[in-house]
PDB file of C-alpha atoms in Angstrom:
ATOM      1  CA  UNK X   1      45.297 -15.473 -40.141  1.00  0.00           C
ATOM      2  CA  UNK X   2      42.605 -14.101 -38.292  1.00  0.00           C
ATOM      3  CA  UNK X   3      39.811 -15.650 -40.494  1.00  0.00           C
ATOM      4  CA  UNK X   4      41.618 -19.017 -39.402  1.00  0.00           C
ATOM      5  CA  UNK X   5      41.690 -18.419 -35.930  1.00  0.00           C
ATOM      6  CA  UNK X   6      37.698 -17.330 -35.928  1.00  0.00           C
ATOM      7  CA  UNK X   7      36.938 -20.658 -38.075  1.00  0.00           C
ATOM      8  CA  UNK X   8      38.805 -22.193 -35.066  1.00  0.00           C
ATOM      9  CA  UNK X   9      36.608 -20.736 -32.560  1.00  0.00           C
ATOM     10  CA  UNK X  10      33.470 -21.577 -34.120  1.00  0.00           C
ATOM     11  CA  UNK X  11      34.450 -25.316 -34.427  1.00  0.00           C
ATOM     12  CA  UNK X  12      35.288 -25.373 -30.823  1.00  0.00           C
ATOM     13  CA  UNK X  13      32.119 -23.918 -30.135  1.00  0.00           C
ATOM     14  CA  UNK X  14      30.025 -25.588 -32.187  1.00  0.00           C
ATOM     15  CA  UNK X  15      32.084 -28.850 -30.377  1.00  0.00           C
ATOM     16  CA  UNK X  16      30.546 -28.151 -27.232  1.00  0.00           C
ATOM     17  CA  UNK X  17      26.990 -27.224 -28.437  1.00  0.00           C
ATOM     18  CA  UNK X  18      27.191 -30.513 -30.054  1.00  0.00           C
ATOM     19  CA  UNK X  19      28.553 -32.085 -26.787  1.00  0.00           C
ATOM     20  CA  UNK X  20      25.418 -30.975 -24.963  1.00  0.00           C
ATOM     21  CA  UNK X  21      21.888 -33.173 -25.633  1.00  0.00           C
ATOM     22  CA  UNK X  22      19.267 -31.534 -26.774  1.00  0.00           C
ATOM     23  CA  UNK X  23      17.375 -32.456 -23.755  1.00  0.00           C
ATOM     24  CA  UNK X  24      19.402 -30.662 -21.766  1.00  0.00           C
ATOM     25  CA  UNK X  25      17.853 -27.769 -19.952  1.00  0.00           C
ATOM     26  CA  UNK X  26      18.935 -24.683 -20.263  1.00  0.00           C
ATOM     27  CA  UNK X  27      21.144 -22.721 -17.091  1.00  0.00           C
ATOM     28  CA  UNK X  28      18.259 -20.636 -14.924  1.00  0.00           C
ATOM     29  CA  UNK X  29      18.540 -18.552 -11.895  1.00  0.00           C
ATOM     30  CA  UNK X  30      17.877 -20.268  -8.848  1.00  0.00           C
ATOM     31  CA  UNK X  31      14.622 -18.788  -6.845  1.00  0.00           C
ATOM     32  CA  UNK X  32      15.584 -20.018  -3.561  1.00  0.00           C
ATOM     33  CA  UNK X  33      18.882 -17.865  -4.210  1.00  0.00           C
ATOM     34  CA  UNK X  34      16.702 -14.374  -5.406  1.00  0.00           C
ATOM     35  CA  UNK X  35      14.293 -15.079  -2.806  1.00  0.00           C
ATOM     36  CA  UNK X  36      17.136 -15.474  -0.023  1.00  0.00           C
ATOM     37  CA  UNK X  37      18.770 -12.034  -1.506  1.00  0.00           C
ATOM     38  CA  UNK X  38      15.850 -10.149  -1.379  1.00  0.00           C
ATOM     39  CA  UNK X  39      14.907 -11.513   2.344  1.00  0.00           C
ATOM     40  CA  UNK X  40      18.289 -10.724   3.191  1.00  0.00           C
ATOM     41  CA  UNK X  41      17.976  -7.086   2.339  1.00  0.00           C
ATOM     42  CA  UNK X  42      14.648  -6.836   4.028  1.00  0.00           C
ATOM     43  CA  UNK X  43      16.354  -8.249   6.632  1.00  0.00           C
ATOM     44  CA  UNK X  44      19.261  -5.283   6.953  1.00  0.00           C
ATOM     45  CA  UNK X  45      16.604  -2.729   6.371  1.00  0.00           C
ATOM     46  CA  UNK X  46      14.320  -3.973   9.470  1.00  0.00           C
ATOM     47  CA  UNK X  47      17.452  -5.060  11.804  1.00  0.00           C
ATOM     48  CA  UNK X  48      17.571  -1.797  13.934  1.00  0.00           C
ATOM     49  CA  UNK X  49      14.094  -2.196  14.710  1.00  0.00           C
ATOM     50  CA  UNK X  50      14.353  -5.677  15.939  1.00  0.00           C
ATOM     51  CA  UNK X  51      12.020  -7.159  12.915  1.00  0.00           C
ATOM     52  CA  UNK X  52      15.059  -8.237  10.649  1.00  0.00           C
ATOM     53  CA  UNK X  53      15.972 -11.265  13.198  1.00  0.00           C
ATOM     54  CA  UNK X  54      13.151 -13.320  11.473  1.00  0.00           C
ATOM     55  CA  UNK X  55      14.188 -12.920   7.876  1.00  0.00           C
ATOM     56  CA  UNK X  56      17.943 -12.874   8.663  1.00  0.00           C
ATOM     57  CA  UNK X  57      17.078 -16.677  10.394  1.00  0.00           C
ATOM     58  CA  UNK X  58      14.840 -17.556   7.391  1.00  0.00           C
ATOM     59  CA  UNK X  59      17.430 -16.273   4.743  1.00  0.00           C
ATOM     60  CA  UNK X  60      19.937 -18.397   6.562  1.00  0.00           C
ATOM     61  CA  UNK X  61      18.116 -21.900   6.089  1.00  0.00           C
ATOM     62  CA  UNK X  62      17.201 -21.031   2.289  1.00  0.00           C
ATOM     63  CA  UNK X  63      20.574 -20.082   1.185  1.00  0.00           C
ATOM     64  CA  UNK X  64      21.763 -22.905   2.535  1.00  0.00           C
ATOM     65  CA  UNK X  65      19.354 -25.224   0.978  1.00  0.00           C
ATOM     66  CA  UNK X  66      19.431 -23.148  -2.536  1.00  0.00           C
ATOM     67  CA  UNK X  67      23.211 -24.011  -2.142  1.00  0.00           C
ATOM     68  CA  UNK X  68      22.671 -27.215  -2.155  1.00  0.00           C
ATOM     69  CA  UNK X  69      20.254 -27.469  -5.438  1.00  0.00           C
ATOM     70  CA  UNK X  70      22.644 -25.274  -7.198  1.00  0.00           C
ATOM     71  CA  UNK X  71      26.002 -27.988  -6.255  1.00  0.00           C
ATOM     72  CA  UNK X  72      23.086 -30.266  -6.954  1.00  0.00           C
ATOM     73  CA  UNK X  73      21.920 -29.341 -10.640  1.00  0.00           C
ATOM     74  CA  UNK X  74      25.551 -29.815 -12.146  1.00  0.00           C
ATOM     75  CA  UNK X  75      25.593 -26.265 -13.192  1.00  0.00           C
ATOM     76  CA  UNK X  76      21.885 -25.830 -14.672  1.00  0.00           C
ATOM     77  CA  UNK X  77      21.007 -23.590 -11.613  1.00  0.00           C
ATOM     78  CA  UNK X  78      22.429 -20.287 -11.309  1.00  0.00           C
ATOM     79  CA  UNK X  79      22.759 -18.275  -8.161  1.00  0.00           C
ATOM     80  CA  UNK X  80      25.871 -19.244  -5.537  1.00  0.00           C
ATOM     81  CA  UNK X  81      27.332 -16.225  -5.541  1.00  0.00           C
ATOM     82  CA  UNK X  82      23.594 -14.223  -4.688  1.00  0.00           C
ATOM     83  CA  UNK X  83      23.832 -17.116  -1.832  1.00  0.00           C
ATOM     84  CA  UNK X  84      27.198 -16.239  -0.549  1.00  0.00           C
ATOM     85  CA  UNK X  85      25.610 -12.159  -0.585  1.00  0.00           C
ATOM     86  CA  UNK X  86      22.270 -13.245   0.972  1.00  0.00           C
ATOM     87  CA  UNK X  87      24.200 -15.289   4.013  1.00  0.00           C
ATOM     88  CA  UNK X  88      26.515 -12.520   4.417  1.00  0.00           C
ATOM     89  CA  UNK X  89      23.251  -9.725   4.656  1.00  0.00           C
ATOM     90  CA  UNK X  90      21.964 -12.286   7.353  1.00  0.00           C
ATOM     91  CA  UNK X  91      24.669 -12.132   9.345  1.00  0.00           C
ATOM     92  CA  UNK X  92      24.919  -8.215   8.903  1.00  0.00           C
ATOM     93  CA  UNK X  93      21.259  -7.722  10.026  1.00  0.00           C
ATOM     94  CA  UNK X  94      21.762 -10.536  13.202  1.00  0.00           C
ATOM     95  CA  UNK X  95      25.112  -8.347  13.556  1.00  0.00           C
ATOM     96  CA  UNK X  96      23.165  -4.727  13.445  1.00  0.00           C
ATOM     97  CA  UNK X  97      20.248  -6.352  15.640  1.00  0.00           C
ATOM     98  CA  UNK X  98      22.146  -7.787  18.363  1.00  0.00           C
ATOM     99  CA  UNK X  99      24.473  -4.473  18.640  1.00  0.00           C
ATOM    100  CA  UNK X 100      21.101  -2.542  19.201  1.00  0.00           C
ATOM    101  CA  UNK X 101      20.135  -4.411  21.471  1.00  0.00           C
ATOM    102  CA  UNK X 102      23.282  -4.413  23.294  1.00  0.00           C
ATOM    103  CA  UNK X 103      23.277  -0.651  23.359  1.00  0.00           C
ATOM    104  CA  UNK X 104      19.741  -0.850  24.522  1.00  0.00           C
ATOM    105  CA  UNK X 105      20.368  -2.803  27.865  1.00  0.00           C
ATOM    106  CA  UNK X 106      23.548  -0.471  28.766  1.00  0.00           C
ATOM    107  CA  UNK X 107      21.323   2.594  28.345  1.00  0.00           C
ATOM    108  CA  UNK X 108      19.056   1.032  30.219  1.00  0.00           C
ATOM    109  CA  UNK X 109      21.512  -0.249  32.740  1.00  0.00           C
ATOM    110  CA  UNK X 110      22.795   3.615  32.589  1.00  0.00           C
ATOM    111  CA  UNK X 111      19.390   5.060  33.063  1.00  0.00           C
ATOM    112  CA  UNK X 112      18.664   3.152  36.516  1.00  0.00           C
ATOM    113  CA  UNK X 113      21.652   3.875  38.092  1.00  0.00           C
ATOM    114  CA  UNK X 114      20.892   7.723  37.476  1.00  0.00           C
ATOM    115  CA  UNK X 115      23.347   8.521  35.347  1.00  0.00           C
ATOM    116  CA  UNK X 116      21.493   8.670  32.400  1.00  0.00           C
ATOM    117  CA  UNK X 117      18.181  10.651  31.047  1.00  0.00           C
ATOM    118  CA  UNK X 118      15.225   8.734  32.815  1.00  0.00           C
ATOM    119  CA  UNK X 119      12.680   7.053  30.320  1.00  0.00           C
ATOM    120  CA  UNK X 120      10.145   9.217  32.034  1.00  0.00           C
ATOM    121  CA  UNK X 121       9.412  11.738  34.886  1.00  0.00           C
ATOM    122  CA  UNK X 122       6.564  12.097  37.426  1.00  0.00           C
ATOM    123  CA  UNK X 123       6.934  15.048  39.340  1.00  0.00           C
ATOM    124  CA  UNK X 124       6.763  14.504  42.996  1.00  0.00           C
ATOM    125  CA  UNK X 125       3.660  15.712  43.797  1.00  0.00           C
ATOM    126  CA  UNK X 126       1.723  12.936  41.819  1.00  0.00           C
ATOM    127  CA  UNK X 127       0.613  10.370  43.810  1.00  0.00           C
TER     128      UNK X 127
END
């Protein structure tokens, strides 16, 4: 029985190789979609330090148009779901970015109202 059911696999399969040309290329990894990921992760890594907006922005407008050649190729591109991750890293380092600099302008909000630690000190007797 389970000789049969194998034979039975192997003629679907062999029904679908022969259902594909030979021209046919084969699947490949999109490298708008590995080039987005990585650019997304450079991205995270420089967002607290303000140089992650760039690549986050950039990372943005590839995945989106490596999305499109992947819907695009009929399923001979590989890579949507490293699209969905590299938009969603984007948004993280635009997320981490904008909170810094948020916490930047209330410190420095803080700071001039003298309630904070002063970004510097003079003593008095400097003219």
């Amino acid at each position: 029985m389970a000789l049969g059911r194998h034979d039975g696999d192997m003629q679907s399969s062999d029904a679908a190789v022969a259902a594909r040309h030979p021209r046919d290329p084969d699947p490949v990894p999109s490298t708008k979609a590995f080039t987005a990921f990585v650019l997304s992760i450079v991205a995270v890594v420089l967002a607290p330090f303000f140089g992650g907006v760039l690549p986050a922005l950039i990372v943005l407008r590839l995945s989106a148009q490596a999305q499109t050649d992947i819907e695009a190729s009929e399923g001979f591109l590989l890579g949507a779901a490293r699209c969905r991750k590299a938009r969603r890293l984007a948004w993280i380092a635009l997320a981490i970015t904008a909170a810094v600099v948020v916490a930047l302008i209330l410190w420095r909000m803080y700071a001039m109202l003298g309630q904070g630690p002063a970004l510097y000190e003079i003593d008095p007797d400097v003219n």
